[in-house]
CSV table of C-alpha atoms in Angstrom, one decimal:
chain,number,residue,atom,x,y,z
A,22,UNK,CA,-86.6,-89.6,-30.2
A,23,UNK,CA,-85.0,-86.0,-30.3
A,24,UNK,CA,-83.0,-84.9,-27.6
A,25,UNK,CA,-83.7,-81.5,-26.5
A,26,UNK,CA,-81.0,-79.3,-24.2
A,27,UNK,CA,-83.5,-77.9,-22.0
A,28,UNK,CA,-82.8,-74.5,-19.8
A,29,UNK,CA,-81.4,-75.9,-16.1
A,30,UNK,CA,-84.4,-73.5,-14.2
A,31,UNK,CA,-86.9,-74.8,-16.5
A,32,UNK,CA,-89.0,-77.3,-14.5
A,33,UNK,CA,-88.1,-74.4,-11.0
A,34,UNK,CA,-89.8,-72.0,-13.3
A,35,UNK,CA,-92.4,-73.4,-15.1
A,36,UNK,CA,-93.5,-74.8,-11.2
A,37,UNK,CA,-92.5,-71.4,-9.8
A,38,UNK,CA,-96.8,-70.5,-11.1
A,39,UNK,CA,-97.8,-73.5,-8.6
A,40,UNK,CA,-96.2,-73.2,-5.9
A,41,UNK,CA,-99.1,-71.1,-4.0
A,42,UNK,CA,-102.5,-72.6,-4.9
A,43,UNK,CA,-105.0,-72.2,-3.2
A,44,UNK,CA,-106.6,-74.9,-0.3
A,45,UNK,CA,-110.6,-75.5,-1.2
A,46,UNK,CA,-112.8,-74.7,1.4
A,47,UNK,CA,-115.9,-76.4,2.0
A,48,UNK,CA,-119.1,-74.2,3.6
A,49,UNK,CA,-119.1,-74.3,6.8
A,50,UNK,CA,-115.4,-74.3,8.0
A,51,UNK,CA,-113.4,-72.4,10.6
A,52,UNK,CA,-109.9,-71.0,9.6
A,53,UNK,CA,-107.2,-69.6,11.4
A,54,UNK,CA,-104.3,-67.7,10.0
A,55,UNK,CA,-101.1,-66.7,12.1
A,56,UNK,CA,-98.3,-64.7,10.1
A,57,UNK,CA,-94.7,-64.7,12.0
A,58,UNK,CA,-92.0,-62.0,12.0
A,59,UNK,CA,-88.8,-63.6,12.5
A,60,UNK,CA,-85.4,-63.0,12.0
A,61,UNK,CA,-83.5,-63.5,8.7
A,62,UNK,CA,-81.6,-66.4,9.5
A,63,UNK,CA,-83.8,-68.6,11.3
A,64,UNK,CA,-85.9,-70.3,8.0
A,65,UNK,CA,-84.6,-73.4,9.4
A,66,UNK,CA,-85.8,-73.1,13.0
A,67,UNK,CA,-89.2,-72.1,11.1
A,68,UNK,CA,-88.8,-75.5,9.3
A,69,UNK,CA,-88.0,-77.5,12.3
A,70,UNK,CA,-91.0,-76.1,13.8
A,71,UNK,CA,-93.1,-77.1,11.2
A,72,UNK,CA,-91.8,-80.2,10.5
A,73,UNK,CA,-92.9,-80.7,14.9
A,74,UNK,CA,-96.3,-79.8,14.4
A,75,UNK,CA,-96.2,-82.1,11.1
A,76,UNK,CA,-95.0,-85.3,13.1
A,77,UNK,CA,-97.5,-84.4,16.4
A,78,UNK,CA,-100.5,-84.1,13.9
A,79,UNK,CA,-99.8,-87.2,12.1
A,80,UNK,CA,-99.2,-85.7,8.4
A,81,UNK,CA,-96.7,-86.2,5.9
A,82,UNK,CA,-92.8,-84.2,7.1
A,83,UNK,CA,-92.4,-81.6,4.7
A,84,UNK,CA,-89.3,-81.5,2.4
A,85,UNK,CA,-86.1,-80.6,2.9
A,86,UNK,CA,-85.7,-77.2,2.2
A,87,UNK,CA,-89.7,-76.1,1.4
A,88,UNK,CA,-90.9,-72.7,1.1
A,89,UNK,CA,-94.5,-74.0,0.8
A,90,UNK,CA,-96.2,-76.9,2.3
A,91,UNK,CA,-100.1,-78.5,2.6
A,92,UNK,CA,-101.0,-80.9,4.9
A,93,UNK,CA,-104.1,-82.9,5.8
A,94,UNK,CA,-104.7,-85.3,8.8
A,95,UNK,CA,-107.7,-86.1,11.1
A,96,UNK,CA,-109.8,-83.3,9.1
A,97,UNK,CA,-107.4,-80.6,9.8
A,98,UNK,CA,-105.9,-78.9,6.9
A,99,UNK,CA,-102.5,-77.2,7.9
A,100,UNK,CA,-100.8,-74.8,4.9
A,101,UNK,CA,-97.5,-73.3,5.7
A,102,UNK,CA,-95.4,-70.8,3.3
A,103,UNK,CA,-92.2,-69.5,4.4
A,104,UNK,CA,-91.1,-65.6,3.0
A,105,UNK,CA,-88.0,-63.3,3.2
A,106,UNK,CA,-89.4,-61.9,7.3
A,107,UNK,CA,-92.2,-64.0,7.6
A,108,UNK,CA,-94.0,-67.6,8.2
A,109,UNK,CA,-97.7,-68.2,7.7
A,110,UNK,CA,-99.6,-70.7,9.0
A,111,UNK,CA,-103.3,-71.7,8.0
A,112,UNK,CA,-105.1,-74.1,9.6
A,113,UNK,CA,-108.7,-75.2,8.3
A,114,UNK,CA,-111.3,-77.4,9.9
A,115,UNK,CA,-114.7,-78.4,8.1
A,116,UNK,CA,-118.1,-77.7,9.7
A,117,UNK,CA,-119.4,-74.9,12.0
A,118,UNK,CA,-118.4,-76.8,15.4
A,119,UNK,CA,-119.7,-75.1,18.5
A,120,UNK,CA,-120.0,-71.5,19.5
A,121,UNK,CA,-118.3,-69.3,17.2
A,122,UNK,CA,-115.1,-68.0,16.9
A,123,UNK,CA,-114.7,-70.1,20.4
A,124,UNK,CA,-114.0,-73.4,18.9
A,125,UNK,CA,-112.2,-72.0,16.1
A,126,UNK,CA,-109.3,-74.2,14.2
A,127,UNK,CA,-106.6,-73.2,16.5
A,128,UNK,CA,-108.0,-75.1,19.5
A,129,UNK,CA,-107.1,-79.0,17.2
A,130,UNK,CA,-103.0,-77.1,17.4
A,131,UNK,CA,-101.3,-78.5,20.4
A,132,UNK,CA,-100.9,-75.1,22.8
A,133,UNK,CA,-97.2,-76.5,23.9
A,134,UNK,CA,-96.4,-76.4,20.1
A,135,UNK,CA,-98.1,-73.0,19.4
A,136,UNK,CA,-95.9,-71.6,22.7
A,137,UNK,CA,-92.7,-72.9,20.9
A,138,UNK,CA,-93.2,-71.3,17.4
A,139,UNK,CA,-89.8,-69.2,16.1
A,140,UNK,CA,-91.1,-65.6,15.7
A,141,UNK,CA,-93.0,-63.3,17.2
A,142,UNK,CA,-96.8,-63.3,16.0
A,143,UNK,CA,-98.1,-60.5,13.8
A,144,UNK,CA,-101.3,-61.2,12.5
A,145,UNK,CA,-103.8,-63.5,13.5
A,146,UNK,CA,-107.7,-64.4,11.7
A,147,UNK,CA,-110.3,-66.4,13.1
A,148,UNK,CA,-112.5,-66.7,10.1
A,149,UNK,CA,-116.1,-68.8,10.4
A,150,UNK,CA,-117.4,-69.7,6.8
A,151,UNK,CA,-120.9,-70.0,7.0
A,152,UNK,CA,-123.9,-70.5,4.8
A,153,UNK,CA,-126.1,-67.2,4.0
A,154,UNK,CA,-129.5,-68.5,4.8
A,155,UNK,CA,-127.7,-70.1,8.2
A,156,UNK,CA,-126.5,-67.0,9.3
A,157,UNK,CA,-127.9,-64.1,12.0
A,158,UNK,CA,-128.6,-60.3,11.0
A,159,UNK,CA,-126.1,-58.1,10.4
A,160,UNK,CA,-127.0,-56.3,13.7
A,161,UNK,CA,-127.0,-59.4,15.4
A,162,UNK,CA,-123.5,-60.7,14.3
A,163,UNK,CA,-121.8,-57.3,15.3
A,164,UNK,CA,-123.5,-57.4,18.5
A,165,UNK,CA,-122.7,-61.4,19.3
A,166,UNK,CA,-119.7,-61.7,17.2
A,167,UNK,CA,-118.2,-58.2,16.9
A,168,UNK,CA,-118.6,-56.7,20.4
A,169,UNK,CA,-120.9,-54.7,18.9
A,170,UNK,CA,-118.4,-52.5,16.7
A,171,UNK,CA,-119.1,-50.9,13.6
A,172,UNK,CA,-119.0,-53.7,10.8
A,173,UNK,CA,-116.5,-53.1,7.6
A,174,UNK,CA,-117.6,-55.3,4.5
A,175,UNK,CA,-118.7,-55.9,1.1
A,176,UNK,CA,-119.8,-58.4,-1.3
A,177,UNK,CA,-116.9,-60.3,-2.8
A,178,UNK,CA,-116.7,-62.3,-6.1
A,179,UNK,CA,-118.9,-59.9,-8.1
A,180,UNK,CA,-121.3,-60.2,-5.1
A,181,UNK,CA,-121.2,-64.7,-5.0
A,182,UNK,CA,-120.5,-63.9,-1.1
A,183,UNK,CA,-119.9,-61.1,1.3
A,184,UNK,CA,-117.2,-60.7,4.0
A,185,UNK,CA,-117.8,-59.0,7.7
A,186,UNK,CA,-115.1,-58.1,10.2
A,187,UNK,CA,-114.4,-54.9,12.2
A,188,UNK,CA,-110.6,-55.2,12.1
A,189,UNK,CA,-110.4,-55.2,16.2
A,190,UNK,CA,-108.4,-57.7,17.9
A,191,UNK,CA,-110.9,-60.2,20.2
A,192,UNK,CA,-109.4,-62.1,23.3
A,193,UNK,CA,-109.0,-65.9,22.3
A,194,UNK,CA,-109.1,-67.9,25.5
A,195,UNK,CA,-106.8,-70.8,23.8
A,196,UNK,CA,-104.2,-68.8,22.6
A,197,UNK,CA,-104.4,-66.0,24.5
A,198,UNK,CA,-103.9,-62.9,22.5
A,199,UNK,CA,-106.0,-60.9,20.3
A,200,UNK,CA,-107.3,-62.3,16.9
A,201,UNK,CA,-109.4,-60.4,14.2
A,202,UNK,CA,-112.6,-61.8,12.8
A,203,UNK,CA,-113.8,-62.5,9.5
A,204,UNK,CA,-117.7,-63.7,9.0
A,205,UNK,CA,-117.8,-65.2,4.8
A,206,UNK,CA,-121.6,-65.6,4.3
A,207,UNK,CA,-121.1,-67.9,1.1
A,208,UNK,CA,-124.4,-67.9,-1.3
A,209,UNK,CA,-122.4,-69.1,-4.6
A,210,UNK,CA,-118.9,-70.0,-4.3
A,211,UNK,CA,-117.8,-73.2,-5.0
A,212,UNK,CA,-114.7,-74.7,-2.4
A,213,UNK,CA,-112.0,-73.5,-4.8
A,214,UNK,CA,-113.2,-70.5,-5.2
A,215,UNK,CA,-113.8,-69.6,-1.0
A,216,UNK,CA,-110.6,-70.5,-0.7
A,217,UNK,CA,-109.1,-68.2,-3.0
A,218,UNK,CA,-111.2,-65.4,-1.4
A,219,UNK,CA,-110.5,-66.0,1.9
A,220,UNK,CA,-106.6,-66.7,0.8
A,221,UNK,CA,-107.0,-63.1,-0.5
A,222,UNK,CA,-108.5,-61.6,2.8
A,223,UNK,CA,-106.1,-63.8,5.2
A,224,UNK,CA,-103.1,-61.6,2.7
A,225,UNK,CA,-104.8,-58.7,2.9
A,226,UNK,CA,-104.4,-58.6,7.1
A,227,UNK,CA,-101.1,-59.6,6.7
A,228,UNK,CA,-99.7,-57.2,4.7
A,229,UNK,CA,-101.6,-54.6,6.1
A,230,UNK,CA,-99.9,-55.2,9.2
A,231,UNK,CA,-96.8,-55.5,7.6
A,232,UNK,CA,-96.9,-52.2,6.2
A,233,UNK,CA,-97.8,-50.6,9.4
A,234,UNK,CA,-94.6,-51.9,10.6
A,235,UNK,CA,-93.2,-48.9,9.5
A,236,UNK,CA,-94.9,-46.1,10.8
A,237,UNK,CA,-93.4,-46.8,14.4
A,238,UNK,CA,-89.7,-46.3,12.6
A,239,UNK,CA,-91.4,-43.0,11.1
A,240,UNK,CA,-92.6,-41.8,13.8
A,241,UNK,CA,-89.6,-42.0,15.8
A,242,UNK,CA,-87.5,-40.9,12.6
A,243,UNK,CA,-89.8,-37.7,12.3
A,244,UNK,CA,-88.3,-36.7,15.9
A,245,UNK,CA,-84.8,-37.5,15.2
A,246,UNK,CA,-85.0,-35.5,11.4
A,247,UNK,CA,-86.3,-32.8,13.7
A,248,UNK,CA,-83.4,-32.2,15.5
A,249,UNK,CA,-81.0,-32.8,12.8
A,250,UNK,CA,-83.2,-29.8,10.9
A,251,UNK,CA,-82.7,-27.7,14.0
A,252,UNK,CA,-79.1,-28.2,14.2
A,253,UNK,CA,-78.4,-27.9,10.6
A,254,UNK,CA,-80.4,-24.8,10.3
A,255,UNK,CA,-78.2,-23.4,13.4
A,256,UNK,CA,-74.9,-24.4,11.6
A,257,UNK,CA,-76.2,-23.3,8.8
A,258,UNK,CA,-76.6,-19.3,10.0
A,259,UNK,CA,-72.9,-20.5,11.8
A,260,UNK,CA,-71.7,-20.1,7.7
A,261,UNK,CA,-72.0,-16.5,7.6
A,262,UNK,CA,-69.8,-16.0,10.5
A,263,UNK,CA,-66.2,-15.0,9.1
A,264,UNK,CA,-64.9,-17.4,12.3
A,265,UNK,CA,-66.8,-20.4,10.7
A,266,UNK,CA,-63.9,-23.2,10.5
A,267,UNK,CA,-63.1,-26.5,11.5
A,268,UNK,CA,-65.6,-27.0,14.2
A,269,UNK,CA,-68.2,-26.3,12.5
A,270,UNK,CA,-67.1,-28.7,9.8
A,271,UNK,CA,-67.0,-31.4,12.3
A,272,UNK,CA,-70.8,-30.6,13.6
A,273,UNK,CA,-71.5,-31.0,9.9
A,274,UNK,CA,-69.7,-34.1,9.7
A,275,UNK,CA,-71.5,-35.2,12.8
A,276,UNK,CA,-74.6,-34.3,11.3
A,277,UNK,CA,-74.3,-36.5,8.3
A,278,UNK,CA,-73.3,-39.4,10.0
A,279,UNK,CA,-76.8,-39.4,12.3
A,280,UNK,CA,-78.7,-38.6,9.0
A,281,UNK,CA,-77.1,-41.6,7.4
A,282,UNK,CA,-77.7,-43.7,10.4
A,283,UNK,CA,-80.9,-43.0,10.1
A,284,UNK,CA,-81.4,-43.5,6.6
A,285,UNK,CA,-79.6,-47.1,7.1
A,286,UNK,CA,-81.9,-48.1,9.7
A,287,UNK,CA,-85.3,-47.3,8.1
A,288,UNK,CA,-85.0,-47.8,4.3
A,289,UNK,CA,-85.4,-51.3,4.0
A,290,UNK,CA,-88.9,-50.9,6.1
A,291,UNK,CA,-89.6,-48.1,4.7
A,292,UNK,CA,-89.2,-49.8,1.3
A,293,UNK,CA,-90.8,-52.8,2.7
A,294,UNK,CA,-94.0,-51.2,3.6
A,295,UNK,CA,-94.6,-49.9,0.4
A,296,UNK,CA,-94.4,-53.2,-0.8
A,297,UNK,CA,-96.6,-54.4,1.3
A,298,UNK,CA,-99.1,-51.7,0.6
A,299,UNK,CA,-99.2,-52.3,-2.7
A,300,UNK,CA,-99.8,-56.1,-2.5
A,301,UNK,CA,-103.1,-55.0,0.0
A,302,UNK,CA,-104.5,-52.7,-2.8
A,303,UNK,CA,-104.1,-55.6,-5.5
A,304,UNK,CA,-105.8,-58.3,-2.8
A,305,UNK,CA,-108.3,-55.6,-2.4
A,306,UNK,CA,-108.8,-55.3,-5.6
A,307,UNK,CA,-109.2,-58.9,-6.5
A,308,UNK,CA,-112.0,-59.3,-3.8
A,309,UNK,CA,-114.3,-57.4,-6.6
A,310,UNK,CA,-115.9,-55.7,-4.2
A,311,UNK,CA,-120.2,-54.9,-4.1
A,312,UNK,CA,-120.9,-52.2,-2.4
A,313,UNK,CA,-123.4,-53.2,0.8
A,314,UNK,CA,-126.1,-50.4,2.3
A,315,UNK,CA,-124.6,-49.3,5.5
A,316,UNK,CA,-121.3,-50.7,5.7
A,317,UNK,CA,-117.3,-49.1,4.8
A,318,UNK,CA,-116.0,-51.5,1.8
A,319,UNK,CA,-112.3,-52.8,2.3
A,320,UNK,CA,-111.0,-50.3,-0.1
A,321,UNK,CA,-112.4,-47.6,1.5
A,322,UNK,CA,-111.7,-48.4,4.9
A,323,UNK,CA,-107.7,-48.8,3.8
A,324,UNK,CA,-107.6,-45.7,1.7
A,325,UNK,CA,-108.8,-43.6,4.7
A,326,UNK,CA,-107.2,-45.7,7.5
A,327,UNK,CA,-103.8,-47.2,6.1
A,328,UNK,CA,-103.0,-45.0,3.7
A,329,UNK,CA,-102.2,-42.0,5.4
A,330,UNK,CA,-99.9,-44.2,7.4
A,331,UNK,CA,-97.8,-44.9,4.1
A,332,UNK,CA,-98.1,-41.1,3.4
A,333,UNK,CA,-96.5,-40.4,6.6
A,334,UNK,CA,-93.7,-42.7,5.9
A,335,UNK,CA,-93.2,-41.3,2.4
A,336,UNK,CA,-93.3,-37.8,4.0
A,337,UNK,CA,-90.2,-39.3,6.8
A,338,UNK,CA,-88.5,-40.8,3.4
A,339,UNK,CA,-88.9,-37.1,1.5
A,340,UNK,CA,-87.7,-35.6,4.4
A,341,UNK,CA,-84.6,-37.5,4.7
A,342,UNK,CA,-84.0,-37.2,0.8
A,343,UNK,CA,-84.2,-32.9,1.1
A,344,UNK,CA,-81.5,-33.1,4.8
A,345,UNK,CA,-79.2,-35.0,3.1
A,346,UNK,CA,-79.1,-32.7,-0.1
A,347,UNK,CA,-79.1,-29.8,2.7
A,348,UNK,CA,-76.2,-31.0,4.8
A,349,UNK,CA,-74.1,-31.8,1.3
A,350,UNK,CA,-74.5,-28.4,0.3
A,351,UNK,CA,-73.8,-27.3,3.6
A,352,UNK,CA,-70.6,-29.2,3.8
A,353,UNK,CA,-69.9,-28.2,0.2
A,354,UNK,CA,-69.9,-24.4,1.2
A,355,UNK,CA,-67.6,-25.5,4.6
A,356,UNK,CA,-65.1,-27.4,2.8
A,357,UNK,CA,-64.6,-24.8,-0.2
A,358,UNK,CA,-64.5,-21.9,2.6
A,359,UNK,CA,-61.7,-24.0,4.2
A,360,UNK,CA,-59.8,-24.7,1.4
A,361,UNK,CA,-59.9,-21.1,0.1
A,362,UNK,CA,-58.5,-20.4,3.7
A,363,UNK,CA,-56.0,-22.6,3.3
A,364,UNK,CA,-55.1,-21.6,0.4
A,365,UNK,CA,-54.4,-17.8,1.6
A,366,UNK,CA,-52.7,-19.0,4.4
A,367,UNK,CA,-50.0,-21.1,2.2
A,368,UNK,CA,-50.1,-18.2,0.0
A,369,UNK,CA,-49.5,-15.9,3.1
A,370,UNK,CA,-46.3,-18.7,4.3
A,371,UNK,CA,-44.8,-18.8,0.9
A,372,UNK,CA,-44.6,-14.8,1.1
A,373,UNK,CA,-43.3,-14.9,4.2
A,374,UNK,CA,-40.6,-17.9,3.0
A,375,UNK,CA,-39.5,-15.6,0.6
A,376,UNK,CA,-39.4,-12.4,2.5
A,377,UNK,CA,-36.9,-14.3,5.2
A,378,UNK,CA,-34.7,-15.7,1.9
A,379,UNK,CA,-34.3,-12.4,0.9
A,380,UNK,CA,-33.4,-11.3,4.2
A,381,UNK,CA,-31.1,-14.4,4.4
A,382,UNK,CA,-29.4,-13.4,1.3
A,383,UNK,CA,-28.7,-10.2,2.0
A,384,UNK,CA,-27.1,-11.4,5.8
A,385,UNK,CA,-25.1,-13.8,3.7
A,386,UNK,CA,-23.5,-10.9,1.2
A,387,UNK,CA,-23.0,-9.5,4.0
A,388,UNK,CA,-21.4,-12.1,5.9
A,389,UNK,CA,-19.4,-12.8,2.4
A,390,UNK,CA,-18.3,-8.7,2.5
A,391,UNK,CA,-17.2,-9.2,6.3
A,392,UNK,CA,-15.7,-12.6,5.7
A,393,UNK,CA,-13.3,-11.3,2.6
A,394,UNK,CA,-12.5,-8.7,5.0
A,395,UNK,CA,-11.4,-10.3,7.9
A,396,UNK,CA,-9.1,-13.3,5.4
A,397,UNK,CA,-7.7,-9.9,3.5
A,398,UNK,CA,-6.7,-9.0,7.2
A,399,UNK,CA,-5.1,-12.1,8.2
A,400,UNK,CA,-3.7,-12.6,5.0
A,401,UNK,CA,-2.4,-9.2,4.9
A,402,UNK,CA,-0.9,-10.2,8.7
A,403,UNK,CA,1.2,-13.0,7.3
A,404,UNK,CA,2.6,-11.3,4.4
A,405,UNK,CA,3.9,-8.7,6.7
A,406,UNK,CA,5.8,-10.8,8.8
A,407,UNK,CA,7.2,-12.5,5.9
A,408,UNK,CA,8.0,-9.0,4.4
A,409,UNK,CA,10.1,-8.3,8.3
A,410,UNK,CA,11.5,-12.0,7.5
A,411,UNK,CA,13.4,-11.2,4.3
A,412,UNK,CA,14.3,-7.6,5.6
A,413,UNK,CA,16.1,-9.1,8.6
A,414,UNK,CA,17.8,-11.9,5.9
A,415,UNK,CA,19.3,-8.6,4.7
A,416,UNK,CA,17.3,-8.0,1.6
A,417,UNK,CA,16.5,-4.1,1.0
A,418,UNK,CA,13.2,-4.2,1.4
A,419,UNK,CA,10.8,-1.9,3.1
A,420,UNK,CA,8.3,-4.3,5.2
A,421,UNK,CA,5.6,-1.5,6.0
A,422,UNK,CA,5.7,-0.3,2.4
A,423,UNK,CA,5.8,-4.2,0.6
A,424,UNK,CA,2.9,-5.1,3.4
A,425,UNK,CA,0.3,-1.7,2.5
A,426,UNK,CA,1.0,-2.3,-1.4
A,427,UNK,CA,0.4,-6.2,-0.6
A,428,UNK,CA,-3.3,-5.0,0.9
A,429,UNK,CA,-5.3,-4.8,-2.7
A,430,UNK,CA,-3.6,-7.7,-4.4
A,431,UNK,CA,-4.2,-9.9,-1.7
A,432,UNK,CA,-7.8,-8.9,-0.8
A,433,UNK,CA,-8.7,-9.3,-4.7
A,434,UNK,CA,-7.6,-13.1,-4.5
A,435,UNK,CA,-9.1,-13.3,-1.3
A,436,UNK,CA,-12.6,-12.0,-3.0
A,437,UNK,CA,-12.0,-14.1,-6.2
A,438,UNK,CA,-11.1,-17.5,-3.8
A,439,UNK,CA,-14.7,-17.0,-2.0
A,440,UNK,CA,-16.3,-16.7,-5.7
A,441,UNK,CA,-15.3,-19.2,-7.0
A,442,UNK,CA,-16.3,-21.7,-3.7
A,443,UNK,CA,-19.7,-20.6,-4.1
A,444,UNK,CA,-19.9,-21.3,-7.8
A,445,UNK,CA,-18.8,-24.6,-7.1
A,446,UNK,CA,-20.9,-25.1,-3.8
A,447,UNK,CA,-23.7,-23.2,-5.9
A,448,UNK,CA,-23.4,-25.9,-9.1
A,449,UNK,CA,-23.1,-28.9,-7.0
């Protein structure tokens, strides 16, 4: 038998294909879906918390460190996937049960357990999965099931079933919040196949309220890139001022630091929500929508109701993108006008450094002229009283003459001695 060396990640990635089927769902059935924001470093509280509601309903504990899980007990069905900001849950019972979207699959979750979930809920479905010929009007359904509210639908699977909802929250008594409802009037799907469709509607809700995530931040950012505008404009007419200095340097420096703030705090939803968008237009897509008399298709409804949402946050990232190339140049300009006064100030202080060396030299020569003047004199001093000296010693000598012919000799060695020191100060 050969021994192959096989690739460490192979099994991870050939499974990596697996690792979200899809659940089978019977016709009828009632499903719930609950998507959780939480924190990014709580996937093990989310665990825990699964691995609770595993033990209370009796099903196997999932494993350590799962991303995904499916688990069946007492006719519930419980699927669980964990992402990067959010937890799913879907919970699936077989048959109609009593009134709709009143004893939906959430009432078989313990209520203590669903208070104690990590997270803060997101989305939530109530879907009812009923046969065509069982099920009311279309009038009838929005007015028991809907509140009345316009209907948004299509035909789904090339037309093998068609999905209702209105995309309004409705007050569940058990959990008490708001849930969205989905009517799937199945004529030809087989399980696998609902379940793949209704998997594709549950991600559809999801993301889309993912995406919207953003528009809050944009919103908000839209004020605060108004302001910065406003001040940048203002400090940008502040240029043409001959005045303009370091003040206006720091406004500009101030500026860009609340631009980048903002920037940092946004991108990753911004980012995020497109993303998210994206994954709603390929869900929608793989509904295969059928156009129904009378009612808004998914892809219509989105395109005229969620996309102008993303559009605004594109706008906010645009926006952000053009400041920031506007407060670079504007800095740009600032620093070089700085710089260039700097520049003609140090040129102005090296002038003036040389103007009082020049001035220092010439006080010096003449300090030098003074200096050889006042040792001649001294000097001079001493050899006349030498001179007087000798004369009174008896040799014929004429002091006063000796001492005014003694004068130029002396004050040229005088003149030559303070030369020379300042060669030798000058070379050392």
């Amino acid at each position: 038998m050969t021994a192959l060396t096989l690739h460490p990640l192979r099994n991870t990635l050939n499974d990596e294909v697996h690792a979200r089927p899809s659940l089978p769902v019977n016709t009828p059935a009632r499903i719930t879906s609950l998507a959780f924001v939480f924190d990014l470093d709580a996937a093990d509280s989310q665990r825990a918390a699964l691995e609770r509601l595993a033990t209370r309903l009796g099903m196997a504990p999932p494993p350590a460190g799962a991303v995904q899980y499916v688990g069946r007990a007492g006719g519930m069905t419980v699927r669980w996937s964990l992402h990067t900001e959010f937890v799913r849950y879907t919970f699936g019972i077989e048959g109609s049960g009593g009134e709709p979207f009143v004893q939906n699959a959430l009432t078989g979750i313990p209520d203590d357990w669903l208070a104690s979930v990590p997270g803060r809920m997101l989305a939530g479905v109530h879907a009812l999965v009923v046969g065509e010929a069982e099920a009311p009007s279309l009038n009838d359904m929005a007015r028991g099931w809907f509140a009345g509210h316009d209907l948004i639908g299509a035909g789904i699977a090339d037309g093998a079933a068609t999905a209702l909802t209105d995309l309004r929250l409705h007050d569940d008594a058990y959990a008490g919040c708001g849930f969205v409802r989905y009517v799937v009037l199945n004529r030809q799907l087989n399980p696998r196949q609902m379940g793949r469709m209704l998997g594709r509607l549950f991600e559809i809700e999801c993301y889309r309220m993912l995406a919207l995530l953003a528009l809050p931040v944009a919103k908000q950012q839209m004020r605060e890139l108004d302001e910065v505008s406003l001040r940048l404009s203002s400090a940008t007419r502040e240029l043409l001022a001959p005045t303009a200095g370091g003040d206006l340097l720091a406004e500009l420096t101030c500026l860009a630091g609340r631009l980048e703030d903002a920037v940092s705090t946004s991108q990753y939803r911004f980012s995020a929500a497109r993303a998210y968008y994206q994954l709603v237009e390929r869900r929608i897509g793989e509904l295969r929508e059928v156009r129904l008399a009378g009612l808004q298709p998914f892809r219509e409804f989105m395109e005229r109701r969620l996309a102008p949402a993303m559009q605004t946050c594109d706008t906010v990232m645009g926006r952000q993108e053009r400041l920031s190339a506007r407060l670079q140049r504007a800095t740009a300009l600032m620093r070089t006008r700085i710089e260039v006064e700097l520049q003609q100030q140090n040129r102005e202080l090296l002038q003036s450094m040389d103007r009082r060396a020049g001035l220092q030299l010439r006080l010096q020569e003449t300090v030098e002229g003074l200096s050889v003047g006042v040792l001649t004199y001294y000097a001079v001093g001493l050899f006349g009283y030498v001179a007087k000296a000798l004369k009174v010693l008896g040799v014929p000598l004429n002091a006063e003459l000796a001492t005014g012919l003694a004068i130029v000799p002396i004050g040229g060695a005088v003149w030559w001695g303070v030369q020379r020191a300042k060669r030798h100060l000058g070379h050392g």
